Amino acid sequence: MRIGILGSGLMGGKLGTIFARAGHEVVFSYARSEEKLKRLAREAKGKARHGTPREAAQEADALLLAVHWSRMDDVLSQAGDLSGKVVLTCSLPMNDDDTGLVVAHTSSAAEELARMIPKARVVAAFNTVPSEVLFAVYEAKRKASRPSLVYCGDDRRAKEVAAGLIRDVGFDPVDAGPLRIARYTEPFTLLIARLAYEGDRGPELAYRFEWRGK
Ligand SMILES: NC(=O)c1ccc[n+]([C@@H]2O[C@H](COP(=O)([O-])OP(=O)(O)OC[C@H]3O[C@@H](n4cnc5c(N)ncnc54)[C@H](OP(=O)(O)O)[C@@H]3O)[C@@H](O)[C@H]2O)c1
């Protein structure tokens, strides 16, 4: 699959690298330095290259949107027309100093994004785990018990794409339902962040849901 990365920071850089190592064609885009994008593409070792957001979007079967909430308008304007595109977003609606959500309760970053690009197929995924755990999950993907990863969206085919990529990274995808459920998954990540960054066990934290009934 061809995957365009819009935002090649902690999340986009690592997920793009993992997608490339899992065999996908990846285009890294949207960082402040082209050198960084080149290095990511080189070090990913698979079929990875760098490009502009527009180039990343053009041929992509799926896009990963991984920018700070304040950069959303800018990256979308640089990406161009996303009609029909599968857009996975891990972006959270954080305020400028990352201390709180600027959208919550009655909407979510994922729903606001879907309003900004109404012809795209938006799925909220990878937004509930810290970037620090991603490589560890990928390296352990052959183990029997995988951590969960919730995702949600309104487009069935886009959700299938998301579930496949979630599996490729090494998580067990948990379909949380329609996109509006991002109203619950986004604040859930603040709990995960609290445990990852304020606890004494480090940020390599994932979670697992288990159904103990039938
Ligand atoms: N980090 C996490 O563990 C985590 C977990 C869950 C969800 N999230 C969410 O995922 C999203 C991405 O988070 P992140 O931690 O990956 O952020 P990040 O490391 O800051 O990455 C953002 C990317 O956007 C680029 N960027 C910022 N300003 C730019 C500009 N003016 N022009 C061009 N590129 C620009 C950055 O460039 P540079 O590479 O040059 O800095 C970077 O590549 C956020 O919405 C966050 O809330 C993060």
Coordinates of C-alpha atoms and ligand atoms in Angstrom, one line a residue:
M1 CA 0.0 0.0 0.0
R2 CA 1.2 3.6 -0.6
I3 CA 1.1 5.6 2.6
G4 CA 1.6 9.4 2.8
I5 CA 2.8 10.8 6.1
L6 CA 1.6 14.3 6.8
G7 CA 3.7 15.3 9.8
S8 CA 6.9 13.4 10.3
G9 CA 7.5 14.1 14.0
L10 CA 7.4 11.7 16.9
M11 CA 4.3 9.8 15.7
G12 CA 4.6 10.2 11.9
G13 CA 8.3 9.5 11.9
K14 CA 8.0 6.3 13.8
L15 CA 4.8 5.0 12.3
G16 CA 6.1 5.8 8.8
T17 CA 9.2 3.9 9.6
I18 CA 7.3 0.9 10.8
F19 CA 4.9 1.0 7.8
A20 CA 8.0 0.9 5.5
R21 CA 9.5 -1.9 7.4
A22 CA 6.2 -3.8 7.2
G23 CA 6.5 -3.5 3.4
H24 CA 4.5 -0.4 2.5
E25 CA 5.6 2.4 0.2
V26 CA 5.9 5.5 2.4
V27 CA 6.4 9.2 1.6
F28 CA 7.4 11.3 4.6
S29 CA 6.3 14.9 4.5
Y30 CA 5.8 18.0 6.5
A31 CA 8.7 18.7 8.8
R32 CA 10.6 21.9 9.3
S33 CA 13.7 20.5 7.6
E34 CA 14.0 18.6 4.3
E35 CA 17.1 17.0 5.7
K36 CA 15.1 15.4 8.5
L37 CA 12.6 14.0 5.9
K38 CA 15.5 12.6 3.8
R39 CA 17.0 11.0 6.9
L40 CA 13.8 9.4 7.9
A41 CA 13.3 7.9 4.4
R42 CA 16.9 6.7 4.4
E43 CA 16.8 5.1 7.8
A44 CA 13.4 3.5 7.3
K45 CA 15.2 1.2 4.9
G46 CA 12.1 0.0 3.1
K47 CA 10.5 1.7 0.1
A48 CA 10.5 5.1 1.7
R49 CA 11.1 8.6 0.2
H50 CA 10.4 12.1 1.2
G51 CA 8.2 14.7 -0.6
T52 CA 5.9 17.6 -0.2
P53 CA 2.5 17.1 1.5
R54 CA 0.9 17.3 -1.9
E55 CA 3.3 14.6 -3.3
A56 CA 2.6 12.5 -0.2
A57 CA -1.1 12.8 -0.7
Q58 CA -1.3 12.4 -4.5
E59 CA -0.8 8.7 -5.0
A60 CA -1.5 7.6 -1.5
D61 CA -3.9 4.7 -0.7
A62 CA -3.9 6.0 2.9
L63 CA -2.6 9.1 4.7
L64 CA -1.5 9.4 8.3
L65 CA -2.2 12.9 9.7
A66 CA 0.2 13.5 12.6
V67 CA 0.5 17.2 13.3
H68 CA -0.1 19.5 16.3
W69 CA -3.7 20.7 16.2
S70 CA -2.5 24.2 15.6
R71 CA -0.9 23.1 12.3
M72 CA -3.9 21.3 10.9
D73 CA -5.1 24.1 8.5
D74 CA -1.6 24.6 7.2
V75 CA -0.9 21.0 6.5
L76 CA -4.3 20.4 4.9
S77 CA -3.8 23.4 2.6
Q78 CA -0.4 22.1 1.6
A79 CA -1.8 18.6 0.9
G80 CA -4.4 19.8 -1.6
D81 CA -7.5 17.8 -2.5
L82 CA -8.1 14.8 -0.3
S83 CA -11.4 13.8 -1.8
G84 CA -11.9 10.0 -1.5
K85 CA -8.7 9.5 0.5
V86 CA -8.4 7.3 3.5
V87 CA -7.1 9.6 6.2
L88 CA -6.0 8.1 9.5
T89 CA -5.5 10.8 12.1
C90 CA -3.6 10.4 15.4
S91 CA -3.8 14.1 16.0
L92 CA -5.3 15.3 19.3
P93 CA -7.0 18.7 19.8
M94 CA -4.3 20.0 22.3
N95 CA -4.0 23.6 23.2
D96 CA -0.7 25.5 22.4
D97 CA 1.1 24.4 25.5
D98 CA -0.2 20.8 25.3
T99 CA -2.0 21.0 28.7
G100 CA -5.6 20.5 27.7
L101 CA -8.0 19.7 24.9
V102 CA -9.5 22.6 23.0
V103 CA -12.3 20.4 21.5
A104 CA -14.1 17.9 23.8
H105 CA -17.4 16.6 25.0
T106 CA -19.6 17.7 22.1
S107 CA -17.0 17.1 19.3
S108 CA -13.5 15.8 18.8
A109 CA -10.4 16.5 16.7
A110 CA -11.4 13.6 14.4
E111 CA -14.9 15.0 13.8
E112 CA -13.6 18.5 13.3
L113 CA -11.1 17.2 10.8
A114 CA -13.9 15.3 9.0
R115 CA -15.7 18.6 8.7
M116 CA -12.6 20.3 7.2
I117 CA -12.2 17.5 4.6
P118 CA -15.8 16.3 4.1
K119 CA -15.0 14.2 1.0
A120 CA -12.2 12.3 2.7
R121 CA -12.7 9.1 4.7
V122 CA -11.4 9.9 8.2
V123 CA -10.5 7.3 10.8
A124 CA -9.1 8.1 14.2
A125 CA -6.3 5.6 14.9
F126 CA -3.0 5.5 16.7
N127 CA -4.1 8.5 18.8
T128 CA -4.3 6.6 22.1
V129 CA -0.7 5.4 22.6
P130 CA 2.6 7.3 23.2
S131 CA 5.1 7.3 20.4
E132 CA 7.7 5.8 22.7
V133 CA 5.9 2.4 22.7
L134 CA 5.5 2.0 18.9
F135 CA 8.8 0.3 18.1
A136 CA 8.5 -2.0 21.1
V137 CA 5.1 -3.1 20.0
Y138 CA 6.3 -3.7 16.4
E139 CA 9.3 -5.7 17.7
A140 CA 7.0 -7.9 19.8
K141 CA 4.3 -8.4 17.1
R142 CA 5.0 -12.2 16.8
K143 CA 4.1 -12.7 20.5
A144 CA 0.8 -14.3 21.3
S145 CA -0.8 -11.4 23.3
R146 CA -0.8 -8.1 21.5
P147 CA -1.8 -4.8 23.0
S148 CA -5.1 -3.3 21.9
L149 CA -5.6 -0.2 19.8
V150 CA -8.9 1.5 19.5
Y151 CA -10.0 3.1 16.3
C152 CA -13.2 4.7 15.1
G153 CA -14.7 6.1 11.9
D154 CA -17.8 6.2 9.7
D155 CA -16.4 4.6 6.5
R156 CA -16.3 0.8 6.4
R157 CA -13.6 0.5 3.8
A158 CA -11.4 3.1 5.5
K159 CA -11.8 1.3 8.7
E160 CA -10.6 -2.0 7.1
V161 CA -7.5 -0.2 5.9
A162 CA -6.9 1.2 9.4
A163 CA -7.4 -2.2 11.0
G164 CA -4.8 -3.7 8.6
L165 CA -2.3 -1.0 9.4
I166 CA -2.9 -1.3 13.1
R167 CA -2.2 -5.1 12.8
D168 CA 1.0 -4.3 10.8
V169 CA 2.3 -2.3 13.6
G170 CA 1.6 -5.1 16.1
F171 CA -1.6 -4.1 17.8
D172 CA -4.9 -5.9 18.1
P173 CA -7.4 -3.4 16.5
V174 CA -10.5 -2.7 18.5
D175 CA -13.3 -1.2 16.5
A176 CA -14.9 1.4 18.8
G177 CA -17.6 2.4 16.3
P178 CA -18.4 5.7 14.5
L179 CA -16.1 8.7 14.4
R180 CA -18.0 10.5 17.1
I181 CA -16.6 8.0 19.6
A182 CA -13.3 9.9 19.2
R183 CA -15.0 12.2 21.8
Y184 CA -14.2 9.4 24.3
T185 CA -10.9 8.1 22.8
E186 CA -9.2 11.5 22.7
P187 CA -9.6 12.3 26.4
F188 CA -8.7 8.7 27.2
T189 CA -5.3 9.5 25.8
L190 CA -4.8 12.1 28.4
L191 CA -5.0 9.3 31.0
I192 CA -2.5 7.2 29.0
A193 CA -0.2 10.3 28.8
R194 CA -0.5 10.8 32.5
L195 CA 0.5 7.2 33.2
A196 CA 3.3 7.3 30.5
Y197 CA 4.9 10.6 31.3
E198 CA 4.1 11.3 35.0
G199 CA 4.4 7.8 36.4
D200 CA 7.7 6.1 37.4
R201 CA 7.6 3.2 34.9
G202 CA 8.4 5.2 31.7
P203 CA 6.6 6.0 28.6
E204 CA 6.7 2.7 26.8
L205 CA 3.0 2.1 27.7
A206 CA 0.3 0.2 25.7
Y207 CA -3.0 -1.1 26.9
R208 CA -5.1 -4.2 26.4
F209 CA -8.9 -4.7 26.6
E210 CA -10.0 -8.2 27.5
W211 CA -13.6 -9.6 27.3
R212 CA -13.9 -12.2 30.0
G213 CA -17.4 -13.3 29.1
K214 CA -18.3 -15.3 26.0
Ligands
LIG1 N1 3.8 12.1 20.6 C1 2.9 11.2 21.1 O1 3.2 10.3 21.8 C2 1.4 11.3 20.6 C3 0.5 10.3 21.0 C4 -0.8 10.4 20.6 C5 -1.2 11.4 19.8 N2 -0.3 12.4 19.4 C6 -0.8 13.5 18.6 O2 -0.3 13.3 17.3 C7 0.0 14.5 16.7 C8 1.5 14.6 16.3 O3 2.2 14.5 17.5 P1 3.8 14.4 17.5 O4 4.2 14.2 18.9 O5 4.2 13.4 16.5 O6 4.2 15.9 17.1 P2 5.6 16.4 16.6 O7 6.7 15.5 17.0 O8 5.7 17.8 17.0 O9 5.4 16.3 15.0 C9 4.7 17.2 14.2 C10 5.3 17.3 12.9 O10 4.9 18.5 12.3 C11 6.0 19.3 11.8 N3 5.8 20.7 11.8 C12 5.5 21.5 12.9 N4 5.4 22.8 12.5 C13 5.7 22.8 11.2 C14 5.8 23.8 10.2 N5 5.6 25.1 10.6 N6 6.1 23.5 9.0 C15 6.3 22.2 8.6 N7 6.3 21.2 9.5 C16 5.9 21.5 10.8 C17 7.1 18.9 12.8 O11 8.3 19.2 12.2 P3 9.7 18.9 12.9 O12 9.9 17.4 12.6 O13 10.7 19.7 12.1 O14 9.6 19.2 14.3 C18 6.9 17.4 12.9 O15 7.4 16.7 11.8 C19 -0.4 15.6 17.6 O16 -1.7 16.1 17.3 C20 -0.4 14.9 19.0 O17 -1.4 15.5 19.9 C21 1.0 12.4 19.8

